[in-house]
Every structure is written in C-alpha cells, then in structure tokens.
Amino acid sequence: MAKNLTVNGDTFELMLSERTIKNRIKELAAQINSDYAGKTPVFIGILNGSFIFFADLIREITIDCEVDFLKLSSYGDAKISSGDVRLLKDLNCQVTGRDIIIVEDIVDSGLSMQYIRDLTLRQNPTSFRVVTLLYKPASVKSNIQLDYVGFTIKPEFVIGYGLDYAQRERNLKAIYRMKS
Ligand code: IMP
Ligand code: MG
C-alpha cells in the first residue's frame, strides 16, 4: 500500500490501512449485532461518502436488517464544510416504528448529522442511533450524539475508502491524511 500520494498538488500520507479499517469494522458490527439481537433495524447509508463503509459493515451484520439510503450535499468540492446541507435523495423506507441506524463516513462539523437527525425524528422511529467510521470532535459545531465511532481523528482533511477530494479518490482502499 502506498505510504504517500499526491492529489491536485497536495501530499497525503497513509493514516488507516485496509487491515486496520476492516478489524475495527468487525468490532463495531459485533457490538451492533449484540445490541440489536432479536430486532430488525433499518441501516440508512448517507451517500456518497459512506458507500464503501456501508458495504463492508453490512456484510458483518448477522441479525435481520433492511437497508436504505439518503443523499445529502454540503461540501460541493471544497475541503471545508459549507454548513448548507441539501437533501438530494430522500428515504424510501418507512421510518415510523422502526429501529433506525444511520451509517456515516465521517462527522466533521456535525451539521449534516443534525439535519439527518431532525429529518428522521420527525417521522417517529422507535429508536435512532448513529454509526460513523470517523469522527473529528474538534470540528463539531452542533450538539449530536454518536453511538458507534470507528476512529476519532484530529481536524485534518482525509481521503479514501469512500471519502473524496473534489469527488475523486473515493476508490482508495485505505484512508490518507493531508500533510500540512
Ligand atoms: P459535516 O456536516 O461537516 O459533519 O460533514 C459532512 C460530510 O462532509 C461528511 O459526511 C463527508 O462526506 C464530508 N467530509 C467531512 N470531512 C471530510 C474529510 O476530511 N474528507 C472528505 N470528506 C469529508
Ligand atoms: Mg458523508
């Protein structure tokens, strides 16, 4: 696996290897399988960023479950969250009376999660929890609760494993951080 990459003239270094990510996902899934034993939660992936994490996580889930997707846009092609969250694809599933598990790639400002929470809770789910692969606590600007966190990271820009840089690099197998 490459230790360094150059994208748009910026240098990135390996932060989380494929193996490290896979191992942590197994742990998160084991916790979810145990917490939701006997239930049939709906996993809701937030597009586009969570698609790879979602696919890996869901294959470690052994309880009955359903899946759906929400598509949001807040960043455009910038590296800093605009805070202007827009809904590009709504849910198709019935939320009322269901156990909802939101699956995110990363919580940065937390504004997207705030929006998702408000949108979902309006439809009265039985329960609402969040799993995020990455969490940048120093960047959070809103009051949100995260139930399952893969890795807590510094407020640095990361790419790969679903996370993009101006829509590119989502296909990298590992996660890389931008070098300052
Ligand atoms: P938030 O609303 O600021 O918490 O961030 C929302 C979305 O921005 C995340 O779901 C990601 O898709 C994207 N994002 C946040 N931080 C990064 C990053 O470091 N690299 C790539 N995308 C990011
Ligand atoms: Mg995202």
Tab-separated table of C-alpha atoms and ligand atoms in Angstrom:
chain	number	residue	atom	x	y	z
A	1	MET	CA	0.000	0.000	0.000
A	2	ALA	CA	1.368	3.421	-0.954
A	3	LYS	CA	2.573	5.452	2.050
A	4	ASN	CA	2.300	8.795	0.264
A	5	LEU	CA	0.109	10.152	-2.526
A	6	THR	CA	-0.070	13.412	-4.423
A	7	VAL	CA	-3.526	14.696	-5.384
A	8	ASN	CA	-4.084	18.097	-7.046
A	9	GLY	CA	-0.551	19.021	-5.932
A	10	ASP	CA	-1.258	18.202	-2.253
A	11	THR	CA	0.589	15.401	-0.431
A	12	PHE	CA	-1.310	12.793	1.563
A	13	GLU	CA	0.098	10.152	3.909
A	14	LEU	CA	-1.332	6.798	4.944
A	15	MET	CA	-3.416	7.132	8.120
A	16	LEU	CA	-5.555	3.967	8.399
A	17	SER	CA	-4.633	0.826	6.473
A	18	GLU	CA	-7.132	-1.515	4.876
A	19	ARG	CA	-6.433	-4.083	7.621
A	20	THR	CA	-6.908	-1.563	10.457
A	21	ILE	CA	-10.234	-0.413	8.981
A	22	LYS	CA	-11.507	-3.987	8.456
A	23	ASN	CA	-10.615	-5.009	12.022
A	24	ARG	CA	-12.380	-2.003	13.530
A	25	ILE	CA	-15.490	-2.637	11.392
A	26	LYS	CA	-15.676	-6.189	12.748
A	27	GLU	CA	-15.661	-4.783	16.288
A	28	LEU	CA	-18.354	-2.198	15.508
A	29	ALA	CA	-20.539	-4.852	13.851
A	30	ALA	CA	-20.135	-7.250	16.778
A	31	GLN	CA	-21.372	-4.520	19.125
A	32	ILE	CA	-24.348	-3.711	16.866
A	33	ASN	CA	-25.226	-7.412	16.427
A	34	SER	CA	-25.306	-7.774	20.188
A	35	ASP	CA	-27.202	-4.520	20.894
A	36	TYR	CA	-29.897	-5.283	18.273
A	37	ALA	CA	-30.289	-9.031	18.858
A	38	GLY	CA	-33.887	-10.049	18.101
A	39	LYS	CA	-34.638	-6.750	16.294
A	40	THR	CA	-34.738	-5.830	12.598
A	41	PRO	CA	-33.137	-2.385	12.291
A	42	VAL	CA	-33.022	-0.297	9.123
A	43	PHE	CA	-29.459	0.759	8.227
A	44	ILE	CA	-29.510	4.093	6.412
A	45	GLY	CA	-26.348	4.941	4.478
A	46	ILE	CA	-25.547	8.584	3.764
A	47	LEU	CA	-24.422	8.963	0.153
A	48	ASN	CA	-21.985	9.371	-1.348
A	49	GLY	CA	-19.234	9.118	1.264
A	50	SER	CA	-20.479	6.126	3.272
A	51	PHE	CA	-20.940	3.677	0.390
A	52	ILE	CA	-17.785	1.634	0.954
A	53	PHE	CA	-18.002	1.644	4.759
A	54	PHE	CA	-21.686	0.723	4.466
A	55	ALA	CA	-20.961	-2.236	2.182
A	56	ASP	CA	-18.239	-3.582	4.474
A	57	LEU	CA	-20.203	-3.006	7.693
A	58	ILE	CA	-23.438	-4.565	6.465
A	59	ARG	CA	-21.645	-7.803	5.490
A	60	GLU	CA	-20.534	-8.184	9.129
A	61	ILE	CA	-24.119	-7.779	10.357
A	62	THR	CA	-25.672	-11.134	11.219
A	63	ILE	CA	-29.069	-10.027	12.578
A	64	ASP	CA	-32.069	-9.427	10.290
A	65	CYS	CA	-31.920	-5.944	8.821
A	66	GLU	CA	-33.058	-3.679	5.997
A	67	VAL	CA	-31.108	-1.017	4.136
A	68	ASP	CA	-31.911	2.363	2.630
A	69	PHE	CA	-30.004	5.469	1.544
A	70	LEU	CA	-30.197	9.230	1.928
A	71	LYS	CA	-28.197	11.502	-0.303
A	72	LEU	CA	-27.026	14.835	1.064
A	73	SER	CA	-24.750	17.505	-0.240
A	74	SER	CA	-22.996	20.112	1.864
A	75	TYR	CA	-19.422	20.435	0.671
A	76	GLY	CA	-19.548	20.984	-3.049
A	77	ASP	CA	-15.931	20.486	-3.990
A	78	ALA	CA	-14.461	22.405	-1.046
A	79	LYS	CA	-12.448	20.951	1.824
A	80	ILE	CA	-14.326	22.943	4.465
A	81	SER	CA	-17.978	22.231	5.261
A	82	SER	CA	-20.262	24.924	3.883
A	83	GLY	CA	-22.861	24.138	6.521
A	84	ASP	CA	-25.503	24.459	3.803
A	85	VAL	CA	-26.979	20.942	3.820
A	86	ARG	CA	-29.223	19.953	0.920
A	87	LEU	CA	-31.310	16.806	0.511
A	88	LEU	CA	-30.610	15.235	-2.893
A	89	LYS	CA	-32.389	11.882	-2.323
A	90	ASP	CA	-34.969	11.213	0.364
A	91	LEU	CA	-35.639	7.897	2.127
A	92	ASN	CA	-37.909	5.274	0.581
A	93	CYS	CA	-38.387	3.240	3.735
A	94	GLN	CA	-40.980	3.633	6.452
A	95	VAL	CA	-39.250	5.197	9.468
A	96	THR	CA	-42.204	5.275	11.861
A	97	GLY	CA	-41.981	2.495	14.432
A	98	ARG	CA	-38.590	1.224	13.187
A	99	ASP	CA	-35.146	0.992	14.765
A	100	ILE	CA	-33.023	3.328	12.653
A	101	ILE	CA	-29.218	3.141	12.404
A	102	ILE	CA	-27.592	5.964	10.422
A	103	VAL	CA	-24.298	4.990	8.730
A	104	GLU	CA	-21.899	7.878	8.026
A	105	ASP	CA	-18.342	8.010	6.736
A	106	ILE	CA	-17.297	10.981	8.854
A	107	VAL	CA	-18.742	13.527	11.268
A	108	ASP	CA	-16.926	16.824	10.829
A	109	SER	CA	-18.959	19.943	11.732
A	110	GLY	CA	-21.871	17.667	12.658
A	111	LEU	CA	-24.280	19.859	10.674
A	112	SER	CA	-25.185	17.046	8.266
A	113	MET	CA	-25.892	14.735	11.211
A	114	GLN	CA	-28.038	17.389	12.864
A	115	TYR	CA	-30.055	17.649	9.642
A	116	ILE	CA	-30.391	13.843	9.310
A	117	ARG	CA	-31.462	13.550	12.946
A	118	ASP	CA	-34.158	16.246	12.618
A	119	LEU	CA	-35.417	14.738	9.335
A	120	THR	CA	-35.614	11.204	10.770
A	121	LEU	CA	-37.008	12.010	14.219
A	122	ARG	CA	-39.921	13.907	12.639
A	123	GLN	CA	-41.148	10.504	11.406
A	124	ASN	CA	-41.160	8.949	14.891
A	125	PRO	CA	-38.784	5.973	14.720
A	126	THR	CA	-38.803	3.551	17.688
A	127	SER	CA	-35.099	4.256	18.166
A	128	PHE	CA	-32.379	6.297	16.472
A	129	ARG	CA	-28.654	5.582	16.606
A	130	VAL	CA	-25.628	6.657	14.607
A	131	VAL	CA	-22.554	4.752	13.491
A	132	THR	CA	-19.722	6.740	11.938
A	133	LEU	CA	-16.379	5.428	10.757
A	134	LEU	CA	-14.551	8.675	11.524
A	135	TYR	CA	-15.206	11.490	13.975
A	136	LYS	CA	-13.456	14.863	14.239
A	137	PRO	CA	-14.544	16.095	17.722
A	138	ALA	CA	-12.557	19.344	17.454
A	139	SER	CA	-14.598	20.427	14.390
A	140	VAL	CA	-18.090	19.748	15.745
A	141	LYS	CA	-20.373	22.778	15.768
A	142	SER	CA	-23.645	21.176	16.829
A	143	ASN	CA	-24.983	19.062	19.638
A	144	ILE	CA	-25.076	15.488	18.315
A	145	GLN	CA	-24.883	12.042	19.842
A	146	LEU	CA	-22.777	9.356	18.156
A	147	ASP	CA	-23.393	5.798	19.331
A	148	TYR	CA	-20.680	3.831	17.487
A	149	VAL	CA	-17.444	5.528	16.381
A	150	GLY	CA	-14.742	3.764	14.380
A	151	PHE	CA	-11.875	6.206	14.840
A	152	THR	CA	-11.593	9.630	16.489
A	153	ILE	CA	-9.253	11.818	14.450
A	154	LYS	CA	-7.780	15.328	14.507
A	155	PRO	CA	-9.454	18.087	12.428
A	156	GLU	CA	-7.464	17.192	9.327
A	157	PHE	CA	-8.605	16.531	5.784
A	158	VAL	CA	-8.771	12.833	4.880
A	159	ILE	CA	-9.460	10.925	1.671
A	160	GLY	CA	-10.056	7.365	0.508
A	161	TYR	CA	-12.363	4.491	1.461
A	162	GLY	CA	-15.364	6.486	0.187
A	163	LEU	CA	-14.124	9.942	1.197
A	164	ASP	CA	-13.412	12.284	-1.680
A	165	TYR	CA	-11.225	15.186	-2.681
A	166	ALA	CA	-13.312	17.152	-5.222
A	167	GLN	CA	-15.217	13.900	-5.974
A	168	ARG	CA	-12.057	11.893	-6.654
A	169	GLU	CA	-10.043	9.315	-4.667
A	170	ARG	CA	-13.131	7.603	-3.165
A	171	ASN	CA	-11.819	4.317	-4.598
A	172	LEU	CA	-8.632	4.237	-2.490
A	173	LYS	CA	-8.595	1.147	-0.260
A	174	ALA	CA	-7.046	2.932	2.732
A	175	ILE	CA	-7.565	6.341	4.386
A	176	TYR	CA	-4.964	9.063	3.876
A	177	ARG	CA	-4.478	12.397	5.670
A	178	MET	CA	-3.382	15.640	4.049
A	179	LYS	CA	0.106	16.680	5.061
A	180	SER	CA	0.411	20.311	6.145
B	1	IMP	P1	-20.258	17.675	8.372
B	1	IMP	O1	-21.667	18.080	8.039
B	1	IMP	O2	-19.359	18.894	8.423
B	1	IMP	O3	-20.168	16.871	9.657
B	1	IMP	O4	-19.655	16.788	7.214
B	1	IMP	C1	-20.450	16.165	6.315
B	1	IMP	C2	-19.778	15.430	5.210
B	1	IMP	O5	-18.646	16.102	4.710
B	1	IMP	C3	-19.284	14.059	5.591
B	1	IMP	O6	-20.294	13.110	5.598
B	1	IMP	C4	-18.282	13.802	4.480
B	1	IMP	O7	-18.936	13.264	3.349
B	1	IMP	C5	-17.717	15.170	4.192
B	1	IMP	N1	-16.412	15.353	4.872
B	1	IMP	C6	-16.167	15.838	6.111
B	1	IMP	N2	-14.855	15.825	6.407
B	1	IMP	C7	-14.229	15.300	5.318
B	1	IMP	C8	-12.848	14.987	5.000
B	1	IMP	O8	-11.895	15.184	5.797
B	1	IMP	N3	-12.629	14.439	3.780
B	1	IMP	C9	-13.625	14.195	2.879
B	1	IMP	N4	-14.924	14.444	3.127
B	1	IMP	C10	-15.231	14.999	4.340
B	2	MG	MG	-20.834	11.861	4.063
